[in-house]
XYZ file of C-alpha atoms in Angstrom:
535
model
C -14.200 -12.366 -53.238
C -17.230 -15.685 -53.682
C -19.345 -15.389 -51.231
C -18.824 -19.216 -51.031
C -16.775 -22.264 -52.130
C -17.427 -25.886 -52.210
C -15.776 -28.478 -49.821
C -16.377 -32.277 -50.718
C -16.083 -34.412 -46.928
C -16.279 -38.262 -46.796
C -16.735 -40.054 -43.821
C -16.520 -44.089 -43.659
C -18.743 -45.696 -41.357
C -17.137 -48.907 -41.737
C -13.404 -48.291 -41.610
C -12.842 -47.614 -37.985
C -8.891 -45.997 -37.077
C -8.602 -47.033 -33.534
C -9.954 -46.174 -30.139
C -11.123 -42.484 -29.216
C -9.916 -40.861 -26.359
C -10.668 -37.468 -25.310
C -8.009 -35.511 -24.288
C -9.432 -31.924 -24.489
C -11.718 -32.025 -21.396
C -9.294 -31.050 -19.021
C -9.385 -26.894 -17.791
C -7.250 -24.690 -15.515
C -7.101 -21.552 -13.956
C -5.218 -19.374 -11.339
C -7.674 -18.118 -8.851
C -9.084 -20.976 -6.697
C -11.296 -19.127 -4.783
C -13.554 -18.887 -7.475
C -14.140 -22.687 -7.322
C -16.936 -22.375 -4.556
C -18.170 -18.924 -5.730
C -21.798 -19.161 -7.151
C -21.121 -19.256 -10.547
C -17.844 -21.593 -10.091
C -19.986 -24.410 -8.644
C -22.558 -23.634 -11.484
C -19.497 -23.824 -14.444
C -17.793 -26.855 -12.671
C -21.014 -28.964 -13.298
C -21.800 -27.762 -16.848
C -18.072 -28.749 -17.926
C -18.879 -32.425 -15.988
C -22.231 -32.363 -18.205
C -19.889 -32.094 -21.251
C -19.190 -35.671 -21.488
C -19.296 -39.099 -20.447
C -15.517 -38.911 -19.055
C -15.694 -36.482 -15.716
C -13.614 -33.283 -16.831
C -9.819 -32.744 -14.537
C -9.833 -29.528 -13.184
C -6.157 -28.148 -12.625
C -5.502 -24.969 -10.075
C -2.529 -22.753 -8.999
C -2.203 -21.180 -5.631
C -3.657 -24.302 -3.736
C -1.131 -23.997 -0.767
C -0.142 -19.880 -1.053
C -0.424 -18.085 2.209
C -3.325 -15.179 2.381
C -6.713 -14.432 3.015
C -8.614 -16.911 1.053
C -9.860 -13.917 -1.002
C -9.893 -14.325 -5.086
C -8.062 -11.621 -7.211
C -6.676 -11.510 -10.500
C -3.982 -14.325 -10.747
C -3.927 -15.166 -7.497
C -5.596 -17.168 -4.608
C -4.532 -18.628 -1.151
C -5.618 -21.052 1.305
C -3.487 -20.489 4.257
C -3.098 -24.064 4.527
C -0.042 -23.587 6.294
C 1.376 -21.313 9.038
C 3.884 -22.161 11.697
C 3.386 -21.055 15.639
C 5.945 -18.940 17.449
C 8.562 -21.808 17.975
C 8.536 -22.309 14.182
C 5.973 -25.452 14.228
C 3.384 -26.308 11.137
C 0.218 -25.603 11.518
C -1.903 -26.897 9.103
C -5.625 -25.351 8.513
C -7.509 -26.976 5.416
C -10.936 -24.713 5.647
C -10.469 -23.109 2.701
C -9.103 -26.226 0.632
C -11.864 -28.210 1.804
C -14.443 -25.775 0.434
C -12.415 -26.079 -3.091
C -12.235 -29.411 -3.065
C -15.608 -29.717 -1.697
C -16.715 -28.167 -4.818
C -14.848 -30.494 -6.979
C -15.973 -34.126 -5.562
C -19.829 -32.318 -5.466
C -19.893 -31.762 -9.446
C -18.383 -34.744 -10.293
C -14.796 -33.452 -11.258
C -11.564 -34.981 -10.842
C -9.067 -32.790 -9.459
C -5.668 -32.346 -11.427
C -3.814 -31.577 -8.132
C -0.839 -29.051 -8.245
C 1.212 -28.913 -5.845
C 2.637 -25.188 -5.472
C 3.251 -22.632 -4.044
C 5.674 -21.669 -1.689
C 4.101 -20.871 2.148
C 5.008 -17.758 3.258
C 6.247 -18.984 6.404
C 9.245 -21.310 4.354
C 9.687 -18.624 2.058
C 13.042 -16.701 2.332
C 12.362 -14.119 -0.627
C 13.129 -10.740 0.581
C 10.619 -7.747 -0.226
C 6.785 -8.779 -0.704
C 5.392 -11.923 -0.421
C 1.961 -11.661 -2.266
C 1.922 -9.709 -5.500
C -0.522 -7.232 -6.873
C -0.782 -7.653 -10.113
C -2.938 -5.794 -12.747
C -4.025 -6.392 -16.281
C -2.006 -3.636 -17.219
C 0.872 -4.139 -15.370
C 4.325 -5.893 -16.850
C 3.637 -10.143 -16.139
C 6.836 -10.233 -14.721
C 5.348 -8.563 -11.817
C 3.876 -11.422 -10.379
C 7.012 -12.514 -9.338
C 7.538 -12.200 -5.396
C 8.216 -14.076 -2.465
C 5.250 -17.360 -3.281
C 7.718 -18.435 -5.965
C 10.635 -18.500 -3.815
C 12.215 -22.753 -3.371
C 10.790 -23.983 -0.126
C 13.294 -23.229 2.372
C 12.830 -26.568 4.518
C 11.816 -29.547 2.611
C 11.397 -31.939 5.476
C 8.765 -29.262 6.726
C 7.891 -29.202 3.056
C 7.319 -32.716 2.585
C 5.626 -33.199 5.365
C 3.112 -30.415 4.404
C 2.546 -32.687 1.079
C 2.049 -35.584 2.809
C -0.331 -34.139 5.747
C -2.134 -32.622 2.801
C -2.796 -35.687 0.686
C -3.666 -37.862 3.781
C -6.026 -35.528 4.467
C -8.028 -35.739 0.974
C -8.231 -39.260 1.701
C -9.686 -39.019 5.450
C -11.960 -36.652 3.634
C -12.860 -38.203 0.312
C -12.067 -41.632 0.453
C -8.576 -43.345 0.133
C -10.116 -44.950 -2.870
C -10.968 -42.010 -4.941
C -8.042 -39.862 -3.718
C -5.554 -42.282 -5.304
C -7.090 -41.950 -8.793
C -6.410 -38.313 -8.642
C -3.271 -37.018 -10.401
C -0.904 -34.645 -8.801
C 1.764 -32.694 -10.531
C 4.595 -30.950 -8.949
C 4.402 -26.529 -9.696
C 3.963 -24.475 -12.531
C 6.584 -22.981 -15.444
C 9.872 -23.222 -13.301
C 11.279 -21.936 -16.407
C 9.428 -18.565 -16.099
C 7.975 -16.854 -13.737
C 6.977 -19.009 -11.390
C 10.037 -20.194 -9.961
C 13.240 -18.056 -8.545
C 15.448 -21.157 -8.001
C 17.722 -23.210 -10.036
C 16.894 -26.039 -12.206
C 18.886 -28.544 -9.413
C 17.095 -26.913 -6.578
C 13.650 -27.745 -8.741
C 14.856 -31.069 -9.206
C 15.165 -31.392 -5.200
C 11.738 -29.861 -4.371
C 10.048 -32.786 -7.014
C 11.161 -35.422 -5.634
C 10.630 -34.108 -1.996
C 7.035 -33.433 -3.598
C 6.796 -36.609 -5.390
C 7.462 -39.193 -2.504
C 5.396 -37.075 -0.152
C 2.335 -38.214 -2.237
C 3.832 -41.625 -2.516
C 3.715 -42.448 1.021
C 0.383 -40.917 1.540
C -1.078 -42.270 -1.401
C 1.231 -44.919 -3.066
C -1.132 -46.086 -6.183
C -1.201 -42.232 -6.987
C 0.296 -40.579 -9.885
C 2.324 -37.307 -9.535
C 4.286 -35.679 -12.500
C 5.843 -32.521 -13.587
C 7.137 -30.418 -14.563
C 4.852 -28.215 -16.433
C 7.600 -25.934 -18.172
C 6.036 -23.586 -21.330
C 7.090 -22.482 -24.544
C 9.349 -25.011 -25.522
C 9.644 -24.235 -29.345
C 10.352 -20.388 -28.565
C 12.282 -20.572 -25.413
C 15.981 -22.710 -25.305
C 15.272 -21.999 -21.325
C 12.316 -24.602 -21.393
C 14.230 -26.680 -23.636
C 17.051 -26.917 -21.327
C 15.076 -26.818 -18.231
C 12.979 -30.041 -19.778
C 15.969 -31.887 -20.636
C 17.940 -31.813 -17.193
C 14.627 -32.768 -15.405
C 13.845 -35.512 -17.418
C 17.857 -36.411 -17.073
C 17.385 -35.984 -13.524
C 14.494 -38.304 -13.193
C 16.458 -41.057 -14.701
C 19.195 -40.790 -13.155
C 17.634 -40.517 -10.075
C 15.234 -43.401 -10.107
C 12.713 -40.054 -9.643
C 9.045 -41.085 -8.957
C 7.275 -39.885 -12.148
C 3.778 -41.293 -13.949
C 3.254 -38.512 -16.598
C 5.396 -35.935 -18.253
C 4.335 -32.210 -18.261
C 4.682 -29.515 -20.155
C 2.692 -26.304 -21.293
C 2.019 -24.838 -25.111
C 1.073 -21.117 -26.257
C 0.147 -19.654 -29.631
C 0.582 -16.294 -30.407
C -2.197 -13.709 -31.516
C -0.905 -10.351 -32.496
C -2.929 -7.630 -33.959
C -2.443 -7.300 -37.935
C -3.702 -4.719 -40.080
C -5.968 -3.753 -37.462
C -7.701 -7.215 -36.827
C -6.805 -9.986 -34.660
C -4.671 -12.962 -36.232
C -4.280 -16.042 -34.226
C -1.093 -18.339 -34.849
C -1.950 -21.658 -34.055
C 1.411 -22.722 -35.443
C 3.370 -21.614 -32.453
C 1.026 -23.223 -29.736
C 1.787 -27.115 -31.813
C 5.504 -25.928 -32.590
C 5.349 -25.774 -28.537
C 3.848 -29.454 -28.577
C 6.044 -30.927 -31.199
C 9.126 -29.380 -30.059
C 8.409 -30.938 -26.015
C 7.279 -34.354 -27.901
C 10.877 -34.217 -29.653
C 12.777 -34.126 -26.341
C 10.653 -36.411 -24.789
C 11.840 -39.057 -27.334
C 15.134 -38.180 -26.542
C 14.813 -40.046 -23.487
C 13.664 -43.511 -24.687
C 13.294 -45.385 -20.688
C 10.086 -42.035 -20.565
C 8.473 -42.554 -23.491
C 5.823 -44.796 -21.866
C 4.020 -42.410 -19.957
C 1.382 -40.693 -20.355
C 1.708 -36.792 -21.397
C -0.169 -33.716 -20.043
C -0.274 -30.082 -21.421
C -0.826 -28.469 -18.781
C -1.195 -25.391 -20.050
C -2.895 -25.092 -23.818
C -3.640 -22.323 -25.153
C -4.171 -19.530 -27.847
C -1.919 -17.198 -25.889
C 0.162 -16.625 -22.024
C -2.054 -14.993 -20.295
C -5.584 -15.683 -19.261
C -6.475 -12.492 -16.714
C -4.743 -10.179 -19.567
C -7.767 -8.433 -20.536
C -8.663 -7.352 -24.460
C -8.751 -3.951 -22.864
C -5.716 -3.256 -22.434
C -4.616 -6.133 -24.714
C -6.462 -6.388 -28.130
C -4.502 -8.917 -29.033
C -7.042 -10.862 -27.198
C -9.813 -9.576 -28.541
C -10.827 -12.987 -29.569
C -11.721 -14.413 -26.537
C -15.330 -13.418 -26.345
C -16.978 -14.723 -29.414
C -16.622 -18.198 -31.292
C -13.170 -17.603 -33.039
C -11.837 -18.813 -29.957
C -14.383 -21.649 -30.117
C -13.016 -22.605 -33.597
C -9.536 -22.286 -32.412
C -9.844 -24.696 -29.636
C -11.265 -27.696 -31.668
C -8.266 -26.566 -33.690
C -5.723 -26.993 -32.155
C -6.877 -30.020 -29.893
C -7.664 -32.252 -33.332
C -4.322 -31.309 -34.300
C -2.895 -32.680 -30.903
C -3.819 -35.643 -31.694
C -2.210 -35.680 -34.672
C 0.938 -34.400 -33.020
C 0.864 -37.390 -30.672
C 0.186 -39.917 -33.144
C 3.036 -38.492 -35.260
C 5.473 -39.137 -32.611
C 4.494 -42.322 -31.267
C 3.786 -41.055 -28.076
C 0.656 -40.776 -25.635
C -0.952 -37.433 -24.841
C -3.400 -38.017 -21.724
C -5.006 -34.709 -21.765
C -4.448 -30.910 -22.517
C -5.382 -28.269 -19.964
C -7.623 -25.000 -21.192
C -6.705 -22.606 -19.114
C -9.635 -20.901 -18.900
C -12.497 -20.841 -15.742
C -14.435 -17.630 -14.998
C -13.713 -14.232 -13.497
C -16.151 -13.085 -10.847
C -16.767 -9.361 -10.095
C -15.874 -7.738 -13.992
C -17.403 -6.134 -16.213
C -19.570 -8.171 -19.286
C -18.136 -9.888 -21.750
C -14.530 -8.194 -20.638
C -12.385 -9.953 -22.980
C -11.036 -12.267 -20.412
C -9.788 -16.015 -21.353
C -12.916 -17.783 -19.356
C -15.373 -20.141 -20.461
C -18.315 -17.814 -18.602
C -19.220 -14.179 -17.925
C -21.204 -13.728 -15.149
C -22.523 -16.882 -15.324
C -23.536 -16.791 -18.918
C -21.571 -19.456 -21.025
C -19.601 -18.036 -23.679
C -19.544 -19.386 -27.628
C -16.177 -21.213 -26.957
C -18.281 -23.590 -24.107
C -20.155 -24.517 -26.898
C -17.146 -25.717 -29.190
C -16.322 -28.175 -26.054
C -20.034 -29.490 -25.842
C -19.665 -30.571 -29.371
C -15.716 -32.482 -28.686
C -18.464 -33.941 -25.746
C -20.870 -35.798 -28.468
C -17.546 -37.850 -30.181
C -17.211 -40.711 -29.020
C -16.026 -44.786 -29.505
C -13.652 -45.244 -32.182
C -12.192 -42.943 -35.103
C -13.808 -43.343 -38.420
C -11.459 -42.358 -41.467
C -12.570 -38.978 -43.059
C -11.053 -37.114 -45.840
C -11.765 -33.298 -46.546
C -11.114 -31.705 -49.854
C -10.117 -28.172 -47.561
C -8.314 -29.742 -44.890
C -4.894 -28.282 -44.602
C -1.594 -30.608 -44.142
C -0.652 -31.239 -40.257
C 3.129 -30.020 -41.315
C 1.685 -26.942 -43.461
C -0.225 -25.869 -40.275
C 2.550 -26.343 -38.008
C 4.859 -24.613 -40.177
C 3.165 -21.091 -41.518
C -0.440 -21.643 -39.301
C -3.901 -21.397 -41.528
C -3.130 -18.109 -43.129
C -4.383 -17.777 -46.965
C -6.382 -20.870 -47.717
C -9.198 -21.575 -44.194
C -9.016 -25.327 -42.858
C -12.152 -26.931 -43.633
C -11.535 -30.322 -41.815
C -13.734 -32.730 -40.009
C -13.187 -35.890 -37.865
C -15.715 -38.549 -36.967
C -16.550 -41.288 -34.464
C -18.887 -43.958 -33.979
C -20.046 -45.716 -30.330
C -23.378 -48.260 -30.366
C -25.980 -46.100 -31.170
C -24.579 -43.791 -33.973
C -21.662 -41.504 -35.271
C -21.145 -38.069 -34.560
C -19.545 -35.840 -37.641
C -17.602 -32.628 -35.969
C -16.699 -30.568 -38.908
C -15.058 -26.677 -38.567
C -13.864 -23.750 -40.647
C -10.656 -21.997 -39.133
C -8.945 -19.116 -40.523
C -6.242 -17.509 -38.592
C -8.037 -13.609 -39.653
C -10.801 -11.994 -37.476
C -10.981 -9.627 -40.172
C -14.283 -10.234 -41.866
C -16.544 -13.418 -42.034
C -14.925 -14.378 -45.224
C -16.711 -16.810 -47.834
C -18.524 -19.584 -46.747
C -18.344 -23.308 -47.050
C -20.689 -25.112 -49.000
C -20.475 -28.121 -47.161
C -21.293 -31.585 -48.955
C -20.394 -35.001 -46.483
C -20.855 -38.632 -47.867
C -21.092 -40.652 -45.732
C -20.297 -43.820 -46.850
C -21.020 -47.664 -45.633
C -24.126 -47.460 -43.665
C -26.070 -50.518 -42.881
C -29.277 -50.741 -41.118
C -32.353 -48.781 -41.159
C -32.242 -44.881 -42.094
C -31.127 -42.983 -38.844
C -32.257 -39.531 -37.316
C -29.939 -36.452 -37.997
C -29.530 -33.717 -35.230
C -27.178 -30.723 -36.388
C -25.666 -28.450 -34.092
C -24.103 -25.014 -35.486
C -22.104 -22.383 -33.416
C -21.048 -19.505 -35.363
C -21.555 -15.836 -34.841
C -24.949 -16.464 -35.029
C -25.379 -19.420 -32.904
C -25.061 -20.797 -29.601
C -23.002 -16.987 -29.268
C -23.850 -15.080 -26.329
C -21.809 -12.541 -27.066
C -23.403 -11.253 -30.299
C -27.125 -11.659 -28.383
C -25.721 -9.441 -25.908
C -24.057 -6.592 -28.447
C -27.772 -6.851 -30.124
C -28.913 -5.403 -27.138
C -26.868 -2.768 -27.073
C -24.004 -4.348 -24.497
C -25.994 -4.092 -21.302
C -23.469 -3.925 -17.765
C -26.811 -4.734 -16.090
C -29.176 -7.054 -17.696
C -32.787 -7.481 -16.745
C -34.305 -10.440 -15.325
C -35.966 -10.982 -18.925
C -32.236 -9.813 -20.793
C -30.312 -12.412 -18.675
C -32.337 -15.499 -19.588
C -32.059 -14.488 -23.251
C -28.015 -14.773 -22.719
C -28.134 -17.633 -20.876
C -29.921 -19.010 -23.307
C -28.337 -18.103 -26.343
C -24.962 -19.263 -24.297
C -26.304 -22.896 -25.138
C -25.649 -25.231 -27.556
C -27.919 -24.359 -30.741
C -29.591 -27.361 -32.461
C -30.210 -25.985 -36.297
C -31.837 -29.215 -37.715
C -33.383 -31.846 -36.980
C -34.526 -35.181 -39.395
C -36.483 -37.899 -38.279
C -34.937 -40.531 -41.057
C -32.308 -39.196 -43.953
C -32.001 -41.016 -47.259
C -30.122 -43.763 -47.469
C -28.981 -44.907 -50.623
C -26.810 -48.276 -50.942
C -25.681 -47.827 -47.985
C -24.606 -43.558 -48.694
C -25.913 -40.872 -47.190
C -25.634 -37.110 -48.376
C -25.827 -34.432 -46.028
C -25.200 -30.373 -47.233
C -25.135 -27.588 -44.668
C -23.403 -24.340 -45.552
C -20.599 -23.415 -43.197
C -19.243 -19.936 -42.538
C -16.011 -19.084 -41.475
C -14.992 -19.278 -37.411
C -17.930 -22.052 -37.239
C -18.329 -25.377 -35.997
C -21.026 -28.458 -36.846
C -21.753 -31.440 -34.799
C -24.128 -33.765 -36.996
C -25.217 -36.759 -35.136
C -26.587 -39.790 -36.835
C -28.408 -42.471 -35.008
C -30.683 -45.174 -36.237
């Protein structure tokens, strides 16, 4: 094996390919009462500091009876009970402190509307699961996921609910806030039929409409379309539904998973299956040509299913701590785009699923973007997506690997060396990556040159930002120390800052040369560069 290769990039300064959007600051997560924990409100603002355009924050479990007490996949806010002669009572304490927490760090909620209250629930047997990392997923499955079984009562539980957000936050602000209708009726998160589904949206739908009628709702969030003919089917007979219905509906929904396995006893992502998900939901969208003006959201995207499914008892997942996950993620969300563009169609945003998980062990091989409220590597990836910005710029990337070759067989063999730029008024920002499916070894690195071509104007700075396993990785400061469960006051600053973003060079004018600029940084494998030029 080389212990490197060469990769020739090109950037154009001057050939701009249309308006950037970001899609990939959007995040989710099951628990919402770790929203207003300590380290929730402290993560909340960080991913708001990640860009100009204020992150949406998606939750489950935001009207499921209980105690208001967080726990793995689950959460509850007791918003509503009914009194001994079967009338609502509404309580919004604990929704208040979530959304409390929201409006104060400058998110905007992505508001879901699920689950079933216990009180219109008619599931036999438990109504809350307990569900452990090591237990069977299906498990989850009890009475919260049961059809409502009154959806007057329902709908006026919607309604109530969204009026109240506007007493509360302004009528104003509420309005801009998206709501979507559940979560994977095609799985486990749903034990009624596809018409009964079909019902409860448009119950849900025109609740918000009343309450709020510039708001946008949507749905409805099924998952695994490429693998599963149930989504497919389930997707199709909504979206039939919805026309021939006259159904309120301002975005289409749906969710995308890859599939990590372990392989020759190392971890191998498959990025193929999570866009065979997207392509194969942006196929049947098109089947439906009076839909294919509105705006998409993945609400669910991701390198796997299952974000509270430890690496301990899962080592599938054992890539969740360090910055192959990182990689992954700018990934797959550069390839979204590509996805969208490919099909004509408009992808608003895609949801990581992916928060924090209060009360475990360090570095625990959960899917979150913190660890007791150190930022993990893959944080990092995201602050980078945060520096592009204004229009695309046209690259080209000797090592960047066909959108239908990835799609088709993932990046197995030959790494993806690829890079996309953008320029805004002050400068462009140059986000290049090395992904390889294998976790096996570091493999050779990339000896990076970029032209960048078609610069006018005086010579500008350069700022370089790296994370890699040695960079901006928390994780490998805190195996250096010999995996502490209880750092010291010194130990803990040293993760948190080694959880930051790592600036590896800085130039106070590069060399211009009719109008070309040459920049060389070597690149290893499962890293990602941000170099920012500005004049």
């Amino acid at each position: 094996m080389t212990s490197s290769f060469a990769v020739s990039i090109a950037v154009h300064v001057d050939r701009r390919a249309g308006p950037y959007r970001p899609l990939w600051n959007w995040f989710g997560y099951d628990e919402p009462n770790y929203t207003y924990s300590e380290h929730g409100k402290k993560l909340l603002k960080e991913l708001t500091a990640l860009s100009p355009e204020p992150p949406r924050i998606r939750t489950h479990n935001l009207l499921t009876s209980g105690d208001g007490l967080p726990a793995l996949k689950w959460g509850s806010t007791n918003a509503y009970t009914e009194d001994a002669d079967g009338r609502p009572v509404y309580d919004w304490t604990v929704m208040d402190k979530i959304f409390d927490a929201y409006v104060e760090a400058g998110n905007i909620p992505l508001v879901q509307i699920g689950f079933t209250p216990e009180a219109l629930s008619d599931a036999e047997g438990d109504y809350r699961h307990h569900w452990r990392p090591n237990d069977k997923y299906a498990t989850i499955t009890t009475g919260w996921a049961a059809p409502p079984n009154d959806l007057k009562k329902w709908g006026d539980l919607i309604e109530a609910w969204a009026n109240h957000l506007a007493e509360r936050y302004g009528r104003d602000t509420v309005e801009t806030w998206p709501w979507e209708v559940w979560n994977e009726p095609d799985g486990h998160y749903w034990t009624g039929t596809i018409p009964q589904f079909c019902e409860m949206y448009d119950a849900s739908a025109r609740a918000v409409k009343r309450a709020l009628p510039k708001a946008r709702v949507g749905g409805p969030h099924v998952c695994g379309g490429f693998a599963s003919a149930k989504a497919q089917t389930f997707l199709r007979e909504f979206l039939q539904h919805v026309v021939d219905n006259n159904s309120p509906i301002d975005f289409i929904a749906f969710h995308a998973k890859g599939n990590p396995v372990v392989w020759k006893d190392h971890v191998r992502m498959g990025v193929h299956k999570q866009l065979k998900d997207i392509d194969t939901h942006l196929g049947i969208i098109n089947e439906f040509p009076s839909l294919t003006h509105l705006a998409i959201v993945i609400g669910e995207s991701d390198p796997e299913g299952c974000a509270a499914c430890s690496a301990r008892y899962h080592p599938q997942n054992g890539y969740r701590n360090g910055p192959l996950y990182g990689v992954y993620v700018v990934e797959s969300m550069l390839r979204t785009y590509e996805l969208a563009s490919r099909a004509n169609l408009t992808i608003e945003g895609a949801v990581t699923w992916a928060f924090l998980f209060d009360d475990q062990p360090w570095f625990d091989g959960f899917r979150d973007l913190a660890t007791n409220g150190v930022d993990k590597a893959v944080l990092n990836a995201f602050r980078m997506l945060g520096m592009l910005g204004g229009d695309w710029l046209e690259t080209t990337s000797t090592h960047r690997r066909d959108l239908a070759d990835v799609v088709a067989n993932s990046v197995r063999g030959e790494p993806d060396v690829n890079v996309v730029a953008t320029r805004d008024d002050t400068g462009i920002s140059i986000l290049v990556y090395h992904y390889h499916d294998d976790d096996d070894e570091a493999g050779p690195a990339a000896e990076v040159t970029i032209a960048v071509n078609g610069w006018t104007g005086k010579a500008p700075a350069l700022r370089h930002y790296r994370m890699d396993e040695a960079h901006s990785n928390a994780f490998g400061v805190w195996k250096a120390m010999g995996s502490p469960q209880s750092p010291t006051g010194a130990e803990y600053s040293k993760l948190e800052a080694a959880g930051q973003l790592a600036q590896i060079e800085a130039v106070g004018a590069v060399t211009v040369e009719n109008g070309r600029i040459l920049l060389r940084t070597t690149l290893p494998r499962q890293g990602v560069s941000l170099l920012r030029l500005e004049a």
